[in-house]
Amino acid sequence: MEHEYPFIPYRPERYGEEETIRRGEEFYALVNRRRSVRFFSDEPVPYRCVELAVRAANTAPSGAHKQPWTFVAIGDAGTKRRVREAAEEEERRNYEGGRLPQEWREAIAPLGTTSDKGYLEVVPWLVVCFAQKYGVRPDGRKVKHYYVNESVGIACGLFVTALHAMGLSTLTHTPNPMAFLTEICGRPASERPYILFPVGHAAPDAVVPDLARKPLEDTLVRFPG
Ligand code: IYR
């Protein structure tokens, strides 16, 4: 039996109605300016920024509070190069080798992505999020983890948002397949690579596709009408 947590008071900030809405609008305006970036500057970013983004990720709710994620921050040129080479090798099989199914190929065509992942070597940091399929106690016994995908997805959302709030950019890159990251990062069999995040400043001449977000009506249903 796990020990039980003591319960302590929790009194989150409360605001008047107007201020509540104003704060919602302000936060929305902030996150609405975030874009996924594929053109980065090689300008250094303090490790402290990576730490803060992971601290933010660590606040995510998770199944049974197991926090089933590990973030690995890669800052050395040699490892970044290995990651780039392995990712590009897989992506060449996808793009040029015809491994991507036709429908998938058509879905990403408007984004103009290619097997060139040069940004993986340009950025100051590559941060790889691993999902822990199960935990491992110091004595080697396994600990069951719950809702791993949901938990890690929320943690990654917070990670991305924290970087944006700091004026930094990233991309949710999932080279497919990405088992090579387990080996390069020396992670155990209990973990699987979840998302590879290049982290840095957007290049001064970065461009992004001029895409629109779905209108609210397509994503929010008030029930009953
Ligand atoms: N992983 C590939 C292909 C790709 C897949 C999706 I889904 C995208 O939104 C964009 C690209 C790549 O990184 O190029």
mmCIF file of C-alpha atoms and ligand atoms in Angstrom:
data_model
loop_
_atom_site.group_PDB
_atom_site.id
_atom_site.type_symbol
_atom_site.label_atom_id
_atom_site.label_comp_id
_atom_site.label_asym_id
_atom_site.label_seq_id
_atom_site.Cartn_x
_atom_site.Cartn_y
_atom_site.Cartn_z
ATOM 1 C CA MET A 1 0.000 0.000 0.000
ATOM 2 C CA GLU A 2 1.245 3.466 -0.881
ATOM 3 C CA HIS A 3 1.104 6.002 1.934
ATOM 4 C CA GLU A 4 -1.730 8.508 1.741
ATOM 5 C CA TYR A 5 -1.082 12.178 1.085
ATOM 6 C CA PRO A 6 -2.062 14.568 3.857
ATOM 7 C CA PHE A 7 -4.602 17.098 2.545
ATOM 8 C CA ILE A 8 -3.736 20.798 2.759
ATOM 9 C CA PRO A 9 -5.826 23.882 1.921
ATOM 10 C CA TYR A 10 -5.776 25.118 -1.668
ATOM 11 C CA ARG A 11 -7.130 28.583 -2.425
ATOM 12 C CA PRO A 12 -6.465 29.452 -6.067
ATOM 13 C CA GLU A 13 -6.588 33.124 -7.074
ATOM 14 C CA ARG A 14 -10.108 34.365 -7.725
ATOM 15 C CA TYR A 15 -10.961 37.448 -9.761
ATOM 16 C CA GLY A 16 -14.115 39.401 -10.475
ATOM 17 C CA GLU A 17 -15.950 38.432 -13.661
ATOM 18 C CA GLU A 18 -14.450 41.207 -15.791
ATOM 19 C CA GLU A 19 -10.914 40.539 -14.628
ATOM 20 C CA THR A 20 -11.417 36.800 -15.164
ATOM 21 C CA ILE A 21 -12.380 37.416 -18.780
ATOM 22 C CA ARG A 22 -9.608 39.980 -19.276
ATOM 23 C CA ARG A 23 -7.032 37.481 -18.076
ATOM 24 C CA GLY A 24 -8.462 34.800 -20.360
ATOM 25 C CA GLU A 25 -8.238 37.178 -23.308
ATOM 26 C CA GLU A 26 -4.683 38.128 -22.421
ATOM 27 C CA PHE A 27 -3.555 34.508 -22.146
ATOM 28 C CA TYR A 28 -5.308 33.595 -25.382
ATOM 29 C CA ALA A 29 -3.610 36.516 -27.164
ATOM 30 C CA LEU A 30 -0.260 35.217 -25.916
ATOM 31 C CA VAL A 31 -0.718 31.599 -27.008
ATOM 32 C CA ASN A 32 -2.390 32.630 -30.253
ATOM 33 C CA ARG A 33 0.909 34.224 -31.325
ATOM 34 C CA ARG A 34 2.740 30.882 -31.008
ATOM 35 C CA ARG A 35 3.771 29.140 -34.189
ATOM 36 C CA SER A 36 5.719 25.971 -34.867
ATOM 37 C CA VAL A 37 9.107 27.026 -36.201
ATOM 38 C CA ARG A 38 11.418 25.243 -38.666
ATOM 39 C CA PHE A 39 13.949 28.044 -39.174
ATOM 40 C CA PHE A 40 16.114 28.709 -36.137
ATOM 41 C CA SER A 41 18.985 30.973 -35.140
ATOM 42 C CA ASP A 42 22.130 29.432 -33.603
ATOM 43 C CA GLU A 43 22.022 32.075 -30.862
ATOM 44 C CA PRO A 44 22.676 30.445 -27.469
ATOM 45 C CA VAL A 45 19.835 29.982 -25.003
ATOM 46 C CA PRO A 46 20.656 29.618 -21.285
ATOM 47 C CA TYR A 47 20.160 26.104 -19.884
ATOM 48 C CA ARG A 48 18.086 27.855 -17.213
ATOM 49 C CA CYS A 49 15.368 28.406 -19.860
ATOM 50 C CA VAL A 50 15.208 24.667 -20.566
ATOM 51 C CA GLU A 51 15.027 24.015 -16.832
ATOM 52 C CA LEU A 52 12.158 26.475 -16.450
ATOM 53 C CA ALA A 53 10.216 24.976 -19.369
ATOM 54 C CA VAL A 54 10.613 21.490 -17.869
ATOM 55 C CA ARG A 55 9.591 22.811 -14.462
ATOM 56 C CA ALA A 56 6.435 24.134 -16.155
ATOM 57 C CA ALA A 57 5.908 20.734 -17.845
ATOM 58 C CA ASN A 58 6.300 19.041 -14.472
ATOM 59 C CA THR A 59 3.199 20.892 -13.216
ATOM 60 C CA ALA A 60 1.010 18.899 -15.622
ATOM 61 C CA PRO A 61 -1.731 16.753 -14.115
ATOM 62 C CA SER A 62 -0.930 13.061 -14.601
ATOM 63 C CA GLY A 63 -2.546 9.691 -14.033
ATOM 64 C CA ALA A 64 -2.192 8.789 -10.319
ATOM 65 C CA HIS A 65 0.377 11.611 -10.160
ATOM 66 C CA LYS A 66 3.028 9.345 -11.657
ATOM 67 C CA GLN A 67 4.466 12.146 -13.863
ATOM 68 C CA PRO A 68 5.454 9.570 -16.485
ATOM 69 C CA TRP A 69 7.902 11.654 -18.519
ATOM 70 C CA THR A 70 11.636 12.288 -18.843
ATOM 71 C CA PHE A 71 13.019 15.265 -20.768
ATOM 72 C CA VAL A 72 16.550 14.906 -22.129
ATOM 73 C CA ALA A 73 18.327 18.165 -23.081
ATOM 74 C CA ILE A 74 21.050 17.791 -25.689
ATOM 75 C CA GLY A 75 23.408 20.747 -26.077
ATOM 76 C CA ASP A 76 26.578 19.347 -27.638
ATOM 77 C CA ALA A 77 27.256 19.561 -31.364
ATOM 78 C CA GLY A 78 28.265 15.892 -31.727
ATOM 79 C CA THR A 79 25.021 14.507 -30.311
ATOM 80 C CA LYS A 80 22.913 17.022 -32.227
ATOM 81 C CA ARG A 81 24.625 15.867 -35.419
ATOM 82 C CA ARG A 82 23.917 12.211 -34.623
ATOM 83 C CA VAL A 83 20.258 13.031 -34.023
ATOM 84 C CA ARG A 84 20.052 15.009 -37.272
ATOM 85 C CA GLU A 85 21.680 12.245 -39.286
ATOM 86 C CA ALA A 86 19.456 9.518 -37.820
ATOM 87 C CA ALA A 87 16.286 11.627 -38.196
ATOM 88 C CA GLU A 88 17.086 12.518 -41.797
ATOM 89 C CA GLU A 89 17.822 8.899 -42.634
ATOM 90 C CA GLU A 90 14.356 7.908 -41.427
ATOM 91 C CA GLU A 91 12.701 10.877 -43.100
ATOM 92 C CA ARG A 92 14.415 10.117 -46.424
ATOM 93 C CA ARG A 93 12.728 6.714 -46.308
ATOM 94 C CA ASN A 94 9.464 8.534 -45.655
ATOM 95 C CA TYR A 95 9.705 11.293 -48.247
ATOM 96 C CA GLU A 96 11.959 9.883 -50.972
ATOM 97 C CA GLY A 97 11.614 6.164 -50.267
ATOM 98 C CA GLY A 98 7.828 6.247 -50.506
ATOM 99 C CA ARG A 99 7.269 4.966 -46.964
ATOM 100 C CA LEU A 100 4.688 7.675 -46.139
ATOM 101 C CA PRO A 101 1.197 6.566 -47.137
ATOM 102 C CA GLN A 102 -0.352 8.672 -49.927
ATOM 103 C CA GLU A 103 -2.996 10.221 -47.662
ATOM 104 C CA TRP A 104 -0.387 11.278 -45.075
ATOM 105 C CA ARG A 105 1.838 12.693 -47.812
ATOM 106 C CA GLU A 106 -1.092 14.779 -49.076
ATOM 107 C CA ALA A 107 -1.977 15.968 -45.559
ATOM 108 C CA ILE A 108 1.480 17.433 -44.902
ATOM 109 C CA ALA A 109 2.156 18.674 -48.458
ATOM 110 C CA PRO A 110 0.783 22.193 -47.680
ATOM 111 C CA LEU A 111 3.383 22.560 -44.897
ATOM 112 C CA GLY A 112 6.227 22.193 -47.399
ATOM 113 C CA THR A 113 8.288 19.930 -45.109
ATOM 114 C CA THR A 114 11.113 17.823 -46.536
ATOM 115 C CA SER A 115 13.576 15.226 -45.252
ATOM 116 C CA ASP A 116 16.098 18.046 -44.611
ATOM 117 C CA LYS A 117 16.165 18.576 -40.855
ATOM 118 C CA GLY A 118 19.056 21.054 -40.743
ATOM 119 C CA TYR A 119 17.462 22.861 -37.822
ATOM 120 C CA LEU A 120 18.351 19.886 -35.616
ATOM 121 C CA GLU A 121 21.983 21.026 -35.750
ATOM 122 C CA VAL A 122 21.371 24.791 -35.713
ATOM 123 C CA VAL A 123 19.441 25.055 -32.456
ATOM 124 C CA PRO A 124 21.227 25.486 -29.126
ATOM 125 C CA TRP A 125 19.108 22.703 -27.558
ATOM 126 C CA LEU A 126 17.387 19.540 -28.628
ATOM 127 C CA VAL A 127 14.985 18.456 -25.930
ATOM 128 C CA VAL A 128 13.610 14.931 -26.261
ATOM 129 C CA CYS A 129 10.556 14.038 -24.233
ATOM 130 C CA PHE A 130 10.336 10.343 -23.372
ATOM 131 C CA ALA A 131 7.127 8.728 -22.130
ATOM 132 C CA GLN A 132 7.648 6.254 -19.300
ATOM 133 C CA LYS A 133 5.536 3.205 -20.152
ATOM 134 C CA TYR A 134 6.107 2.121 -16.559
ATOM 135 C CA GLY A 135 8.274 3.318 -13.681
ATOM 136 C CA VAL A 136 11.225 1.455 -12.262
ATOM 137 C CA ARG A 137 11.957 1.538 -8.515
ATOM 138 C CA PRO A 138 15.574 1.679 -7.325
ATOM 139 C CA ASP A 139 15.262 -2.051 -6.455
ATOM 140 C CA GLY A 140 14.238 -2.773 -10.057
ATOM 141 C CA ARG A 141 10.544 -3.423 -9.356
ATOM 142 C CA LYS A 142 8.126 -1.992 -11.924
ATOM 143 C CA VAL A 143 5.564 0.701 -11.050
ATOM 144 C CA LYS A 144 2.396 0.860 -13.137
ATOM 145 C CA HIS A 145 1.771 4.142 -14.938
ATOM 146 C CA TYR A 146 -1.681 5.316 -15.990
ATOM 147 C CA TYR A 147 -2.948 7.460 -18.878
ATOM 148 C CA VAL A 148 0.600 7.880 -20.090
ATOM 149 C CA ASN A 149 -0.288 9.459 -23.443
ATOM 150 C CA GLU A 150 -2.711 11.944 -21.938
ATOM 151 C CA SER A 151 -0.298 12.885 -19.142
ATOM 152 C CA VAL A 152 2.756 13.312 -21.357
ATOM 153 C CA GLY A 153 0.719 15.189 -23.965
ATOM 154 C CA ILE A 154 -0.379 17.741 -21.373
ATOM 155 C CA ALA A 155 3.189 18.071 -20.041
ATOM 156 C CA CYS A 156 4.433 18.732 -23.563
ATOM 157 C CA GLY A 157 1.709 21.339 -24.085
ATOM 158 C CA LEU A 158 2.902 23.179 -21.020
ATOM 159 C CA PHE A 159 6.526 22.839 -22.166
ATOM 160 C CA VAL A 160 5.716 24.413 -25.537
ATOM 161 C CA THR A 161 3.696 27.192 -23.882
ATOM 162 C CA ALA A 162 6.449 27.982 -21.370
ATOM 163 C CA LEU A 163 9.011 28.331 -24.174
ATOM 164 C CA HIS A 164 6.651 30.632 -26.058
ATOM 165 C CA ALA A 165 6.096 32.743 -22.944
ATOM 166 C CA MET A 166 9.895 33.192 -22.758
ATOM 167 C CA GLY A 167 10.016 34.335 -26.386
ATOM 168 C CA LEU A 168 11.624 31.090 -27.503
ATOM 169 C CA SER A 169 10.498 28.830 -30.318
ATOM 170 C CA THR A 170 10.134 25.120 -30.852
ATOM 171 C CA LEU A 171 8.611 22.469 -33.071
ATOM 172 C CA THR A 172 6.852 19.254 -32.101
ATOM 173 C CA HIS A 173 9.012 17.046 -34.282
ATOM 174 C CA THR A 174 8.235 13.337 -34.408
ATOM 175 C CA PRO A 175 10.680 11.767 -36.844
ATOM 176 C CA ASN A 176 9.052 8.505 -37.723
ATOM 177 C CA PRO A 177 10.089 5.983 -36.432
ATOM 178 C CA MET A 178 12.218 7.557 -33.695
ATOM 179 C CA ALA A 179 13.496 4.608 -31.685
ATOM 180 C CA PHE A 180 17.023 5.866 -32.518
ATOM 181 C CA LEU A 181 16.500 8.533 -29.845
ATOM 182 C CA THR A 182 16.309 5.879 -27.116
ATOM 183 C CA GLU A 183 19.721 4.613 -28.104
ATOM 184 C CA ILE A 184 21.376 8.003 -28.661
ATOM 185 C CA CYS A 185 20.051 9.356 -25.340
ATOM 186 C CA GLY A 186 20.855 6.131 -23.475
ATOM 187 C CA ARG A 187 17.321 5.725 -22.140
ATOM 188 C CA PRO A 188 15.997 2.477 -20.629
ATOM 189 C CA ALA A 189 13.512 0.087 -22.278
ATOM 190 C CA SER A 190 10.793 1.438 -19.959
ATOM 191 C CA GLU A 191 10.741 4.689 -21.959
ATOM 192 C CA ARG A 192 9.720 5.496 -25.513
ATOM 193 C CA PRO A 193 10.551 8.687 -27.409
ATOM 194 C CA TYR A 194 7.459 10.887 -27.497
ATOM 195 C CA ILE A 195 8.402 14.237 -29.094
ATOM 196 C CA LEU A 196 11.697 15.756 -30.215
ATOM 197 C CA PHE A 197 11.734 19.518 -29.575
ATOM 198 C CA PRO A 198 14.341 21.725 -31.255
ATOM 199 C CA VAL A 199 14.543 24.740 -28.921
ATOM 200 C CA GLY A 200 15.989 28.145 -29.716
ATOM 201 C CA HIS A 201 15.264 31.566 -31.110
ATOM 202 C CA ALA A 202 13.446 31.714 -34.413
ATOM 203 C CA ALA A 203 15.766 32.845 -37.221
ATOM 204 C CA PRO A 204 15.336 36.572 -38.009
ATOM 205 C CA ASP A 205 14.124 35.558 -41.494
ATOM 206 C CA ALA A 206 11.980 32.622 -40.356
ATOM 207 C CA VAL A 207 8.776 32.014 -42.287
ATOM 208 C CA VAL A 208 5.733 29.957 -41.333
ATOM 209 C CA PRO A 209 2.827 28.742 -43.447
ATOM 210 C CA ASP A 210 0.013 31.294 -43.472
ATOM 211 C CA LEU A 211 -2.467 28.876 -41.995
ATOM 212 C CA ALA A 212 -5.639 29.688 -40.101
ATOM 213 C CA ARG A 213 -6.847 28.045 -36.928
ATOM 214 C CA LYS A 214 -10.243 26.377 -36.950
ATOM 215 C CA PRO A 215 -13.091 28.714 -36.007
ATOM 216 C CA LEU A 216 -14.364 28.190 -32.475
ATOM 217 C CA GLU A 217 -17.677 26.804 -33.776
ATOM 218 C CA ASP A 218 -15.774 23.857 -35.254
ATOM 219 C CA THR A 219 -14.143 22.964 -31.954
ATOM 220 C CA LEU A 220 -16.655 23.961 -29.274
ATOM 221 C CA VAL A 221 -20.187 22.655 -28.984
ATOM 222 C CA ARG A 222 -22.523 24.105 -26.397
ATOM 223 C CA PHE A 223 -24.838 21.337 -25.259
ATOM 224 C CA PRO A 224 -27.769 21.426 -25.275
ATOM 225 C CA GLY A 225 -27.695 24.223 -27.904
HETATM 226 N N1 IYR B 1 7.752 13.554 -39.476
HETATM 227 C C1 IYR B 1 7.906 14.095 -40.822
HETATM 228 C C2 IYR B 1 6.606 14.233 -41.551
HETATM 229 C C3 IYR B 1 5.615 15.166 -40.940
HETATM 230 C C4 IYR B 1 4.509 14.648 -40.314
HETATM 231 C C5 IYR B 1 3.557 15.473 -39.800
HETATM 232 I I1 IYR B 1 1.912 14.646 -38.972
HETATM 233 C C6 IYR B 1 3.701 16.874 -39.876
HETATM 234 O O1 IYR B 1 2.729 17.708 -39.328
HETATM 235 C C7 IYR B 1 4.802 17.404 -40.524
HETATM 236 C C8 IYR B 1 5.771 16.528 -41.024
HETATM 237 C C9 IYR B 1 8.698 15.401 -40.780
HETATM 238 O O2 IYR B 1 9.018 15.888 -39.698
HETATM 239 O O3 IYR B 1 9.004 15.947 -41.823
#
